[in-house]
PDB file of C-alpha atoms and ligand atoms in Angstrom:
ATOM      1  CA  MET A 285     -77.826 147.607  28.359  1.00 40.00           C
ATOM      2  CA  SER A 286     -74.657 145.683  27.492  1.00 42.00           C
ATOM      3  CA  GLN A 287     -71.398 146.090  29.362  1.00 45.00           C
ATOM      4  CA  SER A 288     -67.952 146.813  28.015  1.00 52.00           C
ATOM      5  CA  ILE A 289     -65.954 143.577  27.857  1.00 53.00           C
ATOM      6  CA  ARG A 290     -62.308 143.214  28.793  1.00 56.00           C
ATOM      7  CA  ASN A 291     -60.064 141.083  26.625  1.00 53.00           C
ATOM      8  CA  GLY A 292     -56.628 140.800  28.218  1.00 53.00           C
ATOM      9  CA  LEU A 293     -55.512 144.383  28.825  1.00 48.00           C
ATOM     10  CA  SER A 294     -57.798 145.850  26.174  1.00 62.00           C
ATOM     11  CA  THR A 295     -61.444 146.756  26.464  1.00 82.00           C
ATOM     12  CA  VAL A 296     -64.114 146.142  23.866  1.00 85.00           C
ATOM     13  CA  PRO A 297     -66.052 149.407  23.580  1.00 88.00           C
ATOM     14  CA  GLU A 298     -69.728 149.458  24.408  1.00 91.00           C
ATOM     15  CA  LEU A 299     -72.116 149.145  21.461  1.00 93.00           C
ATOM     16  CA  ASP A 300     -74.739 151.854  21.928  1.00 94.00           C
ATOM     17  CA  ASP A 301     -78.311 151.690  20.573  1.00 95.00           C
ATOM     18  CA  VAL A 302     -77.496 153.580  17.388  1.00 95.00           C
ATOM     19  CA  GLN A 303     -74.544 151.353  16.555  1.00 95.00           C
ATOM     20  CA  PHE A 304     -76.414 148.184  17.522  1.00 96.00           C
ATOM     21  CA  ASN A 305     -79.286 149.059  15.143  1.00 96.00           C
ATOM     22  CA  ARG A 306     -76.853 149.936  12.389  1.00 96.00           C
ATOM     23  CA  TRP A 307     -74.885 146.678  12.610  1.00 97.00           C
ATOM     24  CA  GLN A 308     -77.980 144.578  13.165  1.00 96.00           C
ATOM     25  CA  GLY A 309     -79.500 146.105   9.997  1.00 97.00           C
ATOM     26  CA  LEU A 310     -76.360 145.578   7.915  1.00 96.00           C
ATOM     27  CA  LEU A 311     -76.068 141.959   9.002  1.00 96.00           C
ATOM     28  CA  GLU A 312     -79.699 141.227   8.215  1.00 96.00           C
ATOM     29  CA  GLU A 313     -79.580 143.034   4.871  1.00 95.00           C
ATOM     30  CA  ARG A 314     -76.487 141.161   3.710  1.00 95.00           C
ATOM     31  CA  THR A 315     -76.916 137.692   5.253  1.00 95.00           C
ATOM     32  CA  GLY A 316     -80.569 137.433   6.314  1.00 96.00           C
ATOM     33  CA  MET A 317     -79.479 136.716   9.862  1.00 95.00           C
ATOM     34  CA  PHE A 318     -81.529 138.560  12.464  1.00 95.00           C
ATOM     35  CA  LEU A 319     -79.778 139.250  15.764  1.00 95.00           C
ATOM     36  CA  PRO A 320     -82.356 140.133  18.443  1.00 94.00           C
ATOM     37  CA  GLN A 321     -81.578 142.360  21.468  1.00 95.00           C
ATOM     38  CA  GLN A 322     -80.744 139.260  23.531  1.00 94.00           C
ATOM     39  CA  ARG A 323     -77.744 138.655  21.258  1.00 94.00           C
ATOM     40  CA  ARG A 324     -76.447 142.187  21.601  1.00 95.00           C
ATOM     41  CA  SER A 325     -73.505 141.244  23.790  1.00 94.00           C
ATOM     42  CA  PHE A 326     -72.540 138.527  21.253  1.00 94.00           C
ATOM     43  CA  LEU A 327     -72.513 141.186  18.526  1.00 96.00           C
ATOM     44  CA  GLN A 328     -70.523 143.588  20.701  1.00 96.00           C
ATOM     45  CA  THR A 329     -67.936 140.940  21.599  1.00 95.00           C
ATOM     46  CA  SER A 330     -67.560 139.651  18.035  1.00 95.00           C
ATOM     47  CA  LEU A 331     -67.216 143.121  16.515  1.00 96.00           C
ATOM     48  CA  GLY A 332     -65.102 144.426  19.369  1.00 95.00           C
ATOM     49  CA  LEU A 333     -62.605 141.558  19.321  1.00 94.00           C
ATOM     50  CA  ARG A 334     -62.169 141.900  15.571  1.00 96.00           C
ATOM     51  CA  MET A 335     -61.661 145.662  15.965  1.00 96.00           C
ATOM     52  CA  LEU A 336     -58.968 145.017  18.598  1.00 94.00           C
ATOM     53  CA  GLU A 337     -57.183 142.694  16.147  1.00 95.00           C
ATOM     54  CA  LEU A 338     -57.244 145.483  13.552  1.00 95.00           C
ATOM     55  CA  GLY A 339     -56.377 148.287  15.987  1.00 94.00           C
ATOM     56  CA  ILE A 340     -59.728 150.023  15.420  1.00 94.00           C
ATOM     57  CA  ARG A 341     -61.371 151.564  18.508  1.00 89.00           C
ATOM     58  CA  ASP A 342     -64.590 152.872  17.057  1.00 92.00           C
ATOM     59  CA  TYR A 343     -67.614 150.960  15.665  1.00 96.00           C
ATOM     60  CA  GLY A 344     -68.261 153.772  13.179  1.00 95.00           C
ATOM     61  CA  GLU A 345     -64.731 153.517  11.780  1.00 96.00           C
ATOM     62  CA  TYR A 346     -65.081 149.743  11.457  1.00 97.00           C
ATOM     63  CA  TYR A 347     -68.453 150.183   9.722  1.00 96.00           C
ATOM     64  CA  GLU A 348     -66.774 152.478   7.168  1.00 95.00           C
ATOM     65  CA  LYS A 349     -63.974 149.953   6.653  1.00 95.00           C
ATOM     66  CA  ILE A 350     -66.473 147.187   5.863  1.00 95.00           C
ATOM     67  CA  GLN A 351     -68.002 149.348   3.108  1.00 92.00           C
ATOM     68  CA  ASP A 352     -64.650 150.306   1.580  1.00 91.00           C
ATOM     69  CA  GLY A 353     -63.997 148.615  -1.815  1.00 92.00           C
ATOM     70  CA  PRO A 354     -62.242 145.238  -2.241  1.00 94.00           C
ATOM     71  CA  SER A 355     -60.567 145.375   1.189  1.00 94.00           C
ATOM     72  CA  GLY A 356     -64.025 145.943   2.716  1.00 96.00           C
ATOM     73  CA  VAL A 357     -65.301 142.845   0.925  1.00 94.00           C
ATOM     74  CA  MET A 358     -62.411 140.782   2.354  1.00 93.00           C
ATOM     75  CA  GLU A 359     -62.990 142.132   5.839  1.00 96.00           C
ATOM     76  CA  TRP A 360     -66.711 141.441   5.555  1.00 95.00           C
ATOM     77  CA  SER A 361     -66.055 137.767   4.817  1.00 92.00           C
ATOM     78  CA  THR A 362     -63.874 137.496   7.936  1.00 94.00           C
ATOM     79  CA  LEU A 363     -66.595 139.122  10.003  1.00 96.00           C
ATOM     80  CA  VAL A 364     -69.373 136.953   8.563  1.00 95.00           C
ATOM     81  CA  ASP A 365     -67.362 133.929   9.557  1.00 93.00           C
ATOM     82  CA  ARG A 366     -67.229 135.240  13.140  1.00 94.00           C
ATOM     83  CA  LEU A 367     -70.918 136.138  13.320  1.00 94.00           C
ATOM     84  CA  THR A 368     -72.542 133.066  11.774  1.00 93.00           C
ATOM     85  CA  VAL A 369     -73.298 129.938  13.770  1.00 93.00           C
ATOM     86  CA  GLN A 370     -71.405 127.168  12.020  1.00 95.00           C
ATOM     87  CA  GLU A 371     -72.071 124.251  14.301  1.00 96.00           C
ATOM     88  CA  THR A 372     -72.387 121.032  12.327  1.00 98.00           C
ATOM     89  CA  ARG A 373     -71.443 117.369  12.498  1.00 98.00           C
ATOM     90  CA  PHE A 374     -71.454 114.180  10.453  1.00 98.00           C
ATOM     91  CA  PHE A 375     -74.755 112.223  10.499  1.00 98.00           C
ATOM     92  CA  ARG A 376     -76.393 115.039  12.453  1.00 97.00           C
ATOM     93  CA  ASP A 377     -80.077 114.180  11.977  1.00 97.00           C
ATOM     94  CA  PRO A 378     -80.587 110.409  11.558  1.00 96.00           C
ATOM     95  CA  ASP A 379     -84.352 110.689  10.841  1.00 96.00           C
ATOM     96  CA  ALA A 380     -83.841 113.192   8.039  1.00 97.00           C
ATOM     97  CA  LEU A 381     -81.029 111.082   6.602  1.00 97.00           C
ATOM     98  CA  GLN A 382     -83.189 107.959   6.694  1.00 97.00           C
ATOM     99  CA  LEU A 383     -85.803 109.841   4.679  1.00 97.00           C
ATOM    100  CA  VAL A 384     -83.142 110.787   2.125  1.00 98.00           C
ATOM    101  CA  VAL A 385     -82.007 107.150   1.855  1.00 97.00           C
ATOM    102  CA  GLU A 386     -85.595 105.983   1.246  1.00 96.00           C
ATOM    103  CA  HIS A 387     -85.978 108.716  -1.369  1.00 97.00           C
ATOM    104  CA  MET A 388     -82.752 107.652  -3.136  1.00 97.00           C
ATOM    105  CA  ARG A 389     -83.926 104.046  -3.284  1.00 96.00           C
ATOM    106  CA  ARG A 390     -87.343 105.052  -4.627  1.00 96.00           C
ATOM    107  CA  GLN A 391     -85.911 107.356  -7.288  1.00 95.00           C
ATOM    108  CA  ARG A 392     -83.080 105.033  -8.315  1.00 95.00           C
ATOM    109  CA  PRO A 393     -84.864 102.969 -11.033  1.00 94.00           C
ATOM    110  CA  ARG A 394     -86.313 106.048 -12.751  1.00 94.00           C
ATOM    111  CA  LEU A 395     -82.966 107.877 -12.818  1.00 95.00           C
ATOM    112  CA  GLN A 396     -81.134 104.729 -13.925  1.00 93.00           C
ATOM    113  CA  ALA A 397     -83.541 104.279 -16.819  1.00 93.00           C
ATOM    114  CA  ARG A 398     -82.824 107.865 -17.931  1.00 93.00           C
ATOM    115  CA  GLU A 399     -79.091 107.641 -17.149  1.00 93.00           C
ATOM    116  CA  GLU A 400     -79.430 110.792 -15.047  1.00 94.00           C
ATOM    117  CA  THR A 401     -77.018 111.846 -12.311  1.00 97.00           C
ATOM    118  CA  MET A 402     -78.679 112.233  -8.919  1.00 98.00           C
ATOM    119  CA  GLU A 403     -77.989 115.768  -7.696  1.00 98.00           C
ATOM    120  CA  PHE A 404     -77.829 116.673  -4.001  1.00 98.00           C
ATOM    121  CA  TRP A 405     -77.529 120.189  -2.549  1.00 98.00           C
ATOM    122  CA  SER A 406     -76.480 120.898   1.017  1.00 98.00           C
ATOM    123  CA  VAL A 407     -77.610 124.499   1.623  1.00 98.00           C
ATOM    124  CA  GLY A 408     -75.651 126.253   4.396  1.00 98.00           C
ATOM    125  CA  CYS A 409     -73.198 123.360   4.458  1.00 98.00           C
ATOM    126  CA  SER A 410     -70.748 124.948   6.916  1.00 98.00           C
ATOM    127  CA  SER A 411     -67.460 122.971   6.972  1.00 98.00           C
ATOM    128  CA  GLY A 412     -68.811 120.136   4.804  1.00 98.00           C
ATOM    129  CA  GLU A 413     -69.777 117.376   7.233  1.00 98.00           C
ATOM    130  CA  GLU A 414     -73.395 117.377   5.970  1.00 98.00           C
ATOM    131  CA  ALA A 415     -72.353 117.192   2.301  1.00 98.00           C
ATOM    132  CA  TYR A 416     -69.906 114.342   2.963  1.00 98.00           C
ATOM    133  CA  THR A 417     -72.554 112.493   4.995  1.00 98.00           C
ATOM    134  CA  LEU A 418     -74.839 112.665   1.948  1.00 98.00           C
ATOM    135  CA  ALA A 419     -71.938 111.446  -0.191  1.00 98.00           C
ATOM    136  CA  MET A 420     -71.398 108.418   2.066  1.00 98.00           C
ATOM    137  CA  LEU A 421     -75.088 107.518   1.867  1.00 98.00           C
ATOM    138  CA  ALA A 422     -75.191 108.043  -1.897  1.00 98.00           C
ATOM    139  CA  GLU A 423     -72.058 105.965  -2.428  1.00 97.00           C
ATOM    140  CA  GLU A 424     -73.582 103.180  -0.360  1.00 96.00           C
ATOM    141  CA  ASN A 425     -77.039 103.269  -1.980  1.00 96.00           C
ATOM    142  CA  LEU A 426     -76.410 104.454  -5.542  1.00 95.00           C
ATOM    143  CA  ALA A 427     -72.843 103.909  -6.696  1.00 88.00           C
ATOM    144  CA  SER A 428     -73.038 100.113  -6.343  1.00 83.00           C
ATOM    145  CA  THR A 429     -75.955 100.159  -8.831  1.00 89.00           C
ATOM    146  CA  GLY A 430     -73.964 102.230 -11.333  1.00 91.00           C
ATOM    147  CA  LEU A 431     -76.007 105.408 -10.786  1.00 95.00           C
ATOM    148  CA  LYS A 432     -73.900 108.564 -10.718  1.00 95.00           C
ATOM    149  CA  TYR A 433     -74.419 111.222  -8.078  1.00 97.00           C
ATOM    150  CA  SER A 434     -73.025 114.640  -7.274  1.00 98.00           C
ATOM    151  CA  ILE A 435     -73.178 116.748  -4.132  1.00 98.00           C
ATOM    152  CA  THR A 436     -72.946 120.542  -4.016  1.00 98.00           C
ATOM    153  CA  GLY A 437     -72.354 122.260  -0.696  1.00 98.00           C
ATOM    154  CA  THR A 438     -72.958 126.006  -0.519  1.00 98.00           C
ATOM    155  CA  ASP A 439     -72.460 128.540   2.245  1.00 98.00           C
ATOM    156  CA  ILE A 440     -72.031 132.277   2.675  1.00 96.00           C
ATOM    157  CA  SER A 441     -68.745 131.922   4.573  1.00 95.00           C
ATOM    158  CA  THR A 442     -65.654 131.423   2.435  1.00 94.00           C
ATOM    159  CA  ILE A 443     -63.688 130.346   5.491  1.00 94.00           C
ATOM    160  CA  VAL A 444     -65.866 127.316   6.289  1.00 96.00           C
ATOM    161  CA  LEU A 445     -65.953 126.446   2.583  1.00 97.00           C
ATOM    162  CA  ARG A 446     -62.164 126.213   2.579  1.00 97.00           C
ATOM    163  CA  LYS A 447     -62.374 123.659   5.408  1.00 97.00           C
ATOM    164  CA  ALA A 448     -65.092 121.775   3.515  1.00 98.00           C
ATOM    165  CA  ARG A 449     -62.978 121.573   0.348  1.00 98.00           C
ATOM    166  CA  SER A 450     -60.028 120.172   2.282  1.00 98.00           C
ATOM    167  CA  GLY A 451     -62.175 117.218   3.444  1.00 98.00           C
ATOM    168  CA  ARG A 452     -59.964 117.035   6.546  1.00 98.00           C
ATOM    169  CA  TYR A 453     -61.326 116.772  10.057  1.00 98.00           C
ATOM    170  CA  PRO A 454     -60.015 116.216  13.554  1.00 97.00           C
ATOM    171  CA  LEU A 455     -59.792 112.591  14.646  1.00 96.00           C
ATOM    172  CA  ARG A 456     -62.726 113.035  17.020  1.00 96.00           C
ATOM    173  CA  ALA A 457     -65.054 113.512  14.012  1.00 96.00           C
ATOM    174  CA  LEU A 458     -64.874 109.720  13.658  1.00 95.00           C
ATOM    175  CA  GLU A 459     -67.022 109.386  16.781  1.00 95.00           C
ATOM    176  CA  ARG A 460     -69.933 110.817  14.787  1.00 97.00           C
ATOM    177  CA  ILE A 461     -69.527 108.514  11.793  1.00 98.00           C
ATOM    178  CA  PRO A 462     -71.068 105.037  12.132  1.00 98.00           C
ATOM    179  CA  VAL A 463     -68.328 102.445  12.323  1.00 97.00           C
ATOM    180  CA  GLU A 464     -69.386 100.657   9.113  1.00 97.00           C
ATOM    181  CA  TYR A 465     -68.151 103.673   7.106  1.00 97.00           C
ATOM    182  CA  HIS A 466     -64.752 103.916   8.770  1.00 96.00           C
ATOM    183  CA  ASN A 467     -62.757 101.576   6.575  1.00 94.00           C
ATOM    184  CA  TRP A 468     -63.899 102.891   3.176  1.00 97.00           C
ATOM    185  CA  ALA A 469     -65.246 106.452   3.612  1.00 98.00           C
ATOM    186  CA  ILE A 470     -62.572 107.939   5.841  1.00 97.00           C
ATOM    187  CA  ALA A 471     -58.800 107.556   5.815  1.00 95.00           C
ATOM    188  CA  PRO A 472     -56.390 108.377   8.624  1.00 94.00           C
ATOM    189  CA  LEU A 473     -54.132 111.305   7.762  1.00 94.00           C
ATOM    190  CA  SER A 474     -52.098 111.702  10.937  1.00 94.00           C
ATOM    191  CA  SER A 475     -52.477 110.986  14.645  1.00 93.00           C
ATOM    192  CA  GLN A 476     -54.703 114.080  14.823  1.00 96.00           C
ATOM    193  CA  GLN A 477     -56.607 114.139  11.545  1.00 97.00           C
ATOM    194  CA  VAL A 478     -58.701 112.065   9.180  1.00 97.00           C
ATOM    195  CA  GLU A 479     -59.594 112.709   5.552  1.00 98.00           C
ATOM    196  CA  VAL A 480     -62.741 111.897   3.593  1.00 98.00           C
ATOM    197  CA  ALA A 481     -61.940 109.228   0.969  1.00 98.00           C
ATOM    198  CA  ALA A 482     -60.920 110.556  -2.456  1.00 97.00           C
ATOM    199  CA  GLN A 483     -63.787 108.731  -4.227  1.00 96.00           C
ATOM    200  CA  LEU A 484     -66.265 110.757  -2.114  1.00 98.00           C
ATOM    201  CA  ARG A 485     -64.399 114.067  -2.366  1.00 98.00           C
ATOM    202  CA  ARG A 486     -64.442 113.727  -6.156  1.00 97.00           C
ATOM    203  CA  ARG A 487     -68.251 113.728  -6.034  1.00 98.00           C
ATOM    204  CA  CYS A 488     -68.501 116.871  -3.875  1.00 98.00           C
ATOM    205  CA  CYS A 489     -67.969 120.488  -4.781  1.00 98.00           C
ATOM    206  CA  PHE A 490     -68.312 123.553  -2.599  1.00 98.00           C
ATOM    207  CA  SER A 491     -69.236 127.039  -3.623  1.00 97.00           C
ATOM    208  CA  GLN A 492     -70.102 130.369  -2.047  1.00 96.00           C
ATOM    209  CA  VAL A 493     -73.811 131.125  -2.366  1.00 97.00           C
ATOM    210  CA  ASN A 494     -75.784 133.601  -0.296  1.00 96.00           C
ATOM    211  CA  ILE A 495     -79.274 132.136   0.054  1.00 97.00           C
ATOM    212  CA  LEU A 496     -80.692 135.638  -0.108  1.00 95.00           C
ATOM    213  CA  ASN A 497     -79.461 135.852  -3.719  1.00 93.00           C
ATOM    214  CA  LEU A 498     -80.584 132.544  -5.160  1.00 94.00           C
ATOM    215  CA  LYS A 499     -81.504 134.206  -8.435  1.00 89.00           C
ATOM    216  CA  ASN A 500     -77.755 134.275  -9.199  1.00 87.00           C
ATOM    217  CA  CYS A 501     -77.289 130.614  -8.281  1.00 93.00           C
ATOM    218  CA  PRO A 502     -77.040 128.228 -11.255  1.00 95.00           C
ATOM    219  CA  LEU A 503     -78.231 125.122  -9.356  1.00 97.00           C
ATOM    220  CA  GLN A 504     -81.478 123.762 -10.833  1.00 96.00           C
ATOM    221  CA  SER A 505     -83.292 120.404 -11.037  1.00 96.00           C
ATOM    222  CA  GLN A 506     -81.943 119.099  -7.751  1.00 98.00           C
ATOM    223  CA  HIS A 507     -83.109 115.658  -6.626  1.00 98.00           C
ATOM    224  CA  VAL A 508     -82.442 116.372  -2.946  1.00 98.00           C
ATOM    225  CA  ILE A 509     -82.141 119.785  -1.289  1.00 98.00           C
ATOM    226  CA  PHE A 510     -81.040 119.524   2.311  1.00 98.00           C
ATOM    227  CA  CYS A 511     -81.397 122.806   4.208  1.00 98.00           C
ATOM    228  CA  GLN A 512     -81.139 122.192   7.931  1.00 97.00           C
ATOM    229  CA  ASN A 513     -80.319 124.546  10.789  1.00 96.00           C
ATOM    230  CA  VAL A 514     -80.018 127.572   8.515  1.00 96.00           C
ATOM    231  CA  LEU A 515     -83.494 129.122   8.351  1.00 96.00           C
ATOM    232  CA  ILE A 516     -83.790 129.397  12.134  1.00 94.00           C
ATOM    233  CA  TYR A 517     -81.605 132.505  12.087  1.00 93.00           C
ATOM    234  CA  PHE A 518     -83.937 134.343   9.665  1.00 96.00           C
ATOM    235  CA  ARG A 519     -87.251 136.123  10.083  1.00 95.00           C
ATOM    236  CA  ARG A 520     -90.323 134.206   8.987  1.00 95.00           C
ATOM    237  CA  TRP A 521     -91.042 136.251   5.840  1.00 95.00           C
ATOM    238  CA  ARG A 522     -87.486 135.659   4.681  1.00 96.00           C
ATOM    239  CA  ARG A 523     -87.707 131.922   5.381  1.00 96.00           C
ATOM    240  CA  ARG A 524     -90.784 131.817   3.122  1.00 96.00           C
ATOM    241  CA  GLU A 525     -88.966 133.617   0.313  1.00 96.00           C
ATOM    242  CA  ILE A 526     -85.990 131.267   0.558  1.00 97.00           C
ATOM    243  CA  LEU A 527     -88.190 128.160   0.614  1.00 97.00           C
ATOM    244  CA  ASP A 528     -90.153 129.441  -2.397  1.00 97.00           C
ATOM    245  CA  ALA A 529     -86.855 129.842  -4.269  1.00 97.00           C
ATOM    246  CA  LEU A 530     -85.629 126.369  -3.214  1.00 98.00           C
ATOM    247  CA  ALA A 531     -88.927 124.798  -4.335  1.00 97.00           C
ATOM    248  CA  GLN A 532     -88.281 126.158  -7.832  1.00 96.00           C
ATOM    249  CA  ARG A 533     -84.894 124.459  -7.887  1.00 97.00           C
ATOM    250  CA  LEU A 534     -86.175 120.950  -7.191  1.00 98.00           C
ATOM    251  CA  ALA A 535     -86.468 118.445 -10.022  1.00 97.00           C
ATOM    252  CA  PRO A 536     -89.924 116.890 -10.408  1.00 96.00           C
ATOM    253  CA  GLY A 537     -90.069 114.175  -7.740  1.00 96.00           C
ATOM    254  CA  GLY A 538     -87.213 115.893  -5.831  1.00 97.00           C
ATOM    255  CA  LEU A 539     -87.078 116.060  -2.031  1.00 98.00           C
ATOM    256  CA  LEU A 540     -86.646 119.213   0.087  1.00 98.00           C
ATOM    257  CA  VAL A 541     -85.651 118.586   3.720  1.00 98.00           C
ATOM    258  CA  ILE A 542     -85.582 121.367   6.315  1.00 97.00           C
ATOM    259  CA  GLY A 543     -84.953 121.298  10.054  1.00 93.00           C
ATOM    260  CA  LEU A 544     -87.804 120.142  12.258  1.00 90.00           C
ATOM    261  CA  GLY A 545     -89.920 123.158  13.261  1.00 88.00           C
ATOM    262  CA  GLU A 546     -87.885 125.617  11.148  1.00 92.00           C
ATOM    263  CA  MET A 547     -91.049 126.477   9.188  1.00 89.00           C
ATOM    264  CA  VAL A 548     -94.379 125.162  10.379  1.00 85.00           C
ATOM    265  CA  ASP A 549     -97.054 126.747   8.202  1.00 89.00           C
ATOM    266  CA  TRP A 550     -95.434 127.023   4.789  1.00 94.00           C
ATOM    267  CA  GLU A 551     -96.815 125.406   1.689  1.00 94.00           C
ATOM    268  CA  HIS A 552     -96.082 125.700  -2.008  1.00 96.00           C
ATOM    269  CA  PRO A 553     -98.265 124.800  -5.012  1.00 96.00           C
ATOM    270  CA  LEU A 554     -95.474 122.698  -6.569  1.00 96.00           C
ATOM    271  CA  LEU A 555     -94.877 120.636  -3.437  1.00 97.00           C
ATOM    272  CA  GLU A 556     -96.547 117.973  -1.337  1.00 96.00           C
ATOM    273  CA  SER A 557     -95.616 117.693   2.278  1.00 95.00           C
ATOM    274  CA  VAL A 558     -94.041 114.410   3.415  1.00 94.00           C
ATOM    275  CA  HIS A 559     -95.747 113.015   6.482  1.00 83.00           C
ATOM    276  CA  SER A 560     -93.169 112.142   9.070  1.00 82.00           C
ATOM    277  CA  GLY A 561     -93.348 113.069  12.750  1.00 79.00           C
ATOM    278  CA  GLN A 562     -89.615 113.639  13.056  1.00 88.00           C
ATOM    279  CA  VAL A 563     -88.735 115.469   9.832  1.00 94.00           C
ATOM    280  CA  THR A 564     -90.075 118.451   7.904  1.00 95.00           C
ATOM    281  CA  ALA A 565     -89.870 117.603   4.215  1.00 96.00           C
ATOM    282  CA  PHE A 566     -91.611 118.145   0.888  1.00 97.00           C
ATOM    283  CA  VAL A 567     -91.614 116.401  -2.475  1.00 97.00           C
ATOM    284  CA  ARG A 568     -92.036 118.240  -5.762  1.00 97.00           C
ATOM    285  CA  LYS A 569     -95.024 116.934  -7.694  1.00 95.00           C
ATOM    286  CA  GLN A 570     -94.344 115.236 -10.996  1.00 87.00           C
ATOM    287  CA  SER A 571     -95.227 117.534 -13.850  1.00 73.00           C
ATOM    288  CA  THR A 572     -97.098 114.872 -15.861  1.00 49.00           C
ATOM    289  CA  SER A 573    -100.447 115.804 -17.351  1.00 44.00           C
ATOM    290  CA  THR A 574    -102.080 113.115 -15.196  1.00 40.00           C
ATOM    291  CA  GLY A 575    -100.801 114.907 -12.101  1.00 41.00           C
ATOM    292  CA  GLU A 576     -99.093 111.698 -10.953  1.00 41.00           C
ATOM    293  CA  SER A 577     -97.785 112.059  -7.408  1.00 41.00           C
ATOM    294  CA  ALA A 578     -94.025 112.144  -6.891  1.00 39.00           C
ATOM    295  CA  ARG A 579     -94.259 109.652  -4.063  1.00 41.00           C
ATOM    296  CA  ARG A 580     -95.867 106.884  -6.104  1.00 35.00           C
TER     297      ARG A 580
HETATM  298  C1  SAM B 424     -75.652 126.033  11.950  1.00 85.22           C
HETATM  299  S1  SAM B 424     -74.854 125.900  10.409  1.00 85.22           S
HETATM  300  C2  SAM B 424     -75.711 124.513   9.730  1.00 85.22           C
HETATM  301  C3  SAM B 424     -74.778 123.545   9.072  1.00 85.22           C
HETATM  302  C4  SAM B 424     -75.450 122.273   8.519  1.00 85.22           C
HETATM  303  N1  SAM B 424     -76.497 122.605   7.584  1.00 85.22           N
HETATM  304  C5  SAM B 424     -75.993 121.424   9.633  1.00 85.22           C
HETATM  305  O1  SAM B 424     -77.212 121.374   9.834  1.00 85.22           O
HETATM  306  O2  SAM B 424     -75.205 120.790  10.328  1.00 85.22           O
HETATM  307  C6  SAM B 424     -75.555 127.286   9.502  1.00 85.22           C
HETATM  308  C7  SAM B 424     -74.755 127.651   8.260  1.00 85.22           C
HETATM  309  O3  SAM B 424     -75.541 128.562   7.473  1.00 85.22           O
HETATM  310  C8  SAM B 424     -74.660 129.491   6.882  1.00 85.22           C
HETATM  311  N2  SAM B 424     -75.398 130.708   6.485  1.00 85.22           N
HETATM  312  C9  SAM B 424     -75.881 131.703   7.271  1.00 85.22           C
HETATM  313  N3  SAM B 424     -76.443 132.667   6.530  1.00 85.22           N
HETATM  314  C10 SAM B 424     -76.324 132.267   5.240  1.00 85.22           C
HETATM  315  C11 SAM B 424     -76.701 132.846   3.981  1.00 85.22           C
HETATM  316  N4  SAM B 424     -77.332 134.034   3.920  1.00 85.22           N
HETATM  317  N5  SAM B 424     -76.420 132.173   2.865  1.00 85.22           N
HETATM  318  C12 SAM B 424     -75.785 130.984   2.909  1.00 85.22           C
HETATM  319  N6  SAM B 424     -75.380 130.391   4.051  1.00 85.22           N
HETATM  320  C13 SAM B 424     -75.658 131.024   5.208  1.00 85.22           C
HETATM  321  C14 SAM B 424     -73.627 129.762   7.974  1.00 85.22           C
HETATM  322  O4  SAM B 424     -72.420 130.297   7.452  1.00 85.22           O
HETATM  323  C15 SAM B 424     -73.457 128.370   8.586  1.00 85.22           C
HETATM  324  O5  SAM B 424     -72.364 127.685   8.035  1.00 85.22           O
END
């Protein structure tokens, strides 16, 4: 059983079983995120601190507020931002990124011949570091050959998306970006901040998409879908549904990358798994009548 938590002079009220189940259910229904019993005190603290900010002392009252028209929608987006794990960084998973680079190089001649733009989607992009990392790699490997590219970052939280759109990061973000990108991909803004170069920001757009509602999402025919460190917060049946929907949004020959171990026994008739010890990835088969493999 969780304890009441003191914050300064105020106390966060205890979340009883009924309220825990109610909030856990609402969160899962709206975001897909499943908070197990072990994360009960996290839920209590996050809800309770927000209630203190609003002067609300009762979980039931706050629950009603969340459901209440446009102001409820606004409050829900603040709460989602508090409850979701948004940890991210530039160049987070080098093995997965290497796979994307190899894929770009392999696909380049075909897309050039058709004058197609190479489309990348960072699903659950948080504050944008993943999307801008893809932009740096695409600029390096595609732009010099004249091939156009575009990156879309999507997330459920409007607050992280605002940070992503700004393209501004604390100076320490530079530590995560390999030094060879420093002089063209990132510009100093002040003694505290850096900014992603304008030529990369122009290629990136950010939009609110809940991955539970992909049927409303216009993105189709993506050449790379990068969905890392998002599915882990969902139950397995939901991960399958999301992956099925992402598979449909890949272009023939397109690459889907998920976090290592985020889904071990999933397969899809449109996809072939990519054999790599360090990365979980799939390629959409080419839809030619000969059944030509996407990896050839
Ligand atoms: C841990 S971050 C991962 C960020 C980035 N992909 C990475 O690997 O560095 C997870 C992100 O998924 C987002 N998220 C959680 N539930 C979501 C949903 N239902 N739809 C869209 N995004 C969601 C969160 O807001 C958060 O920004």
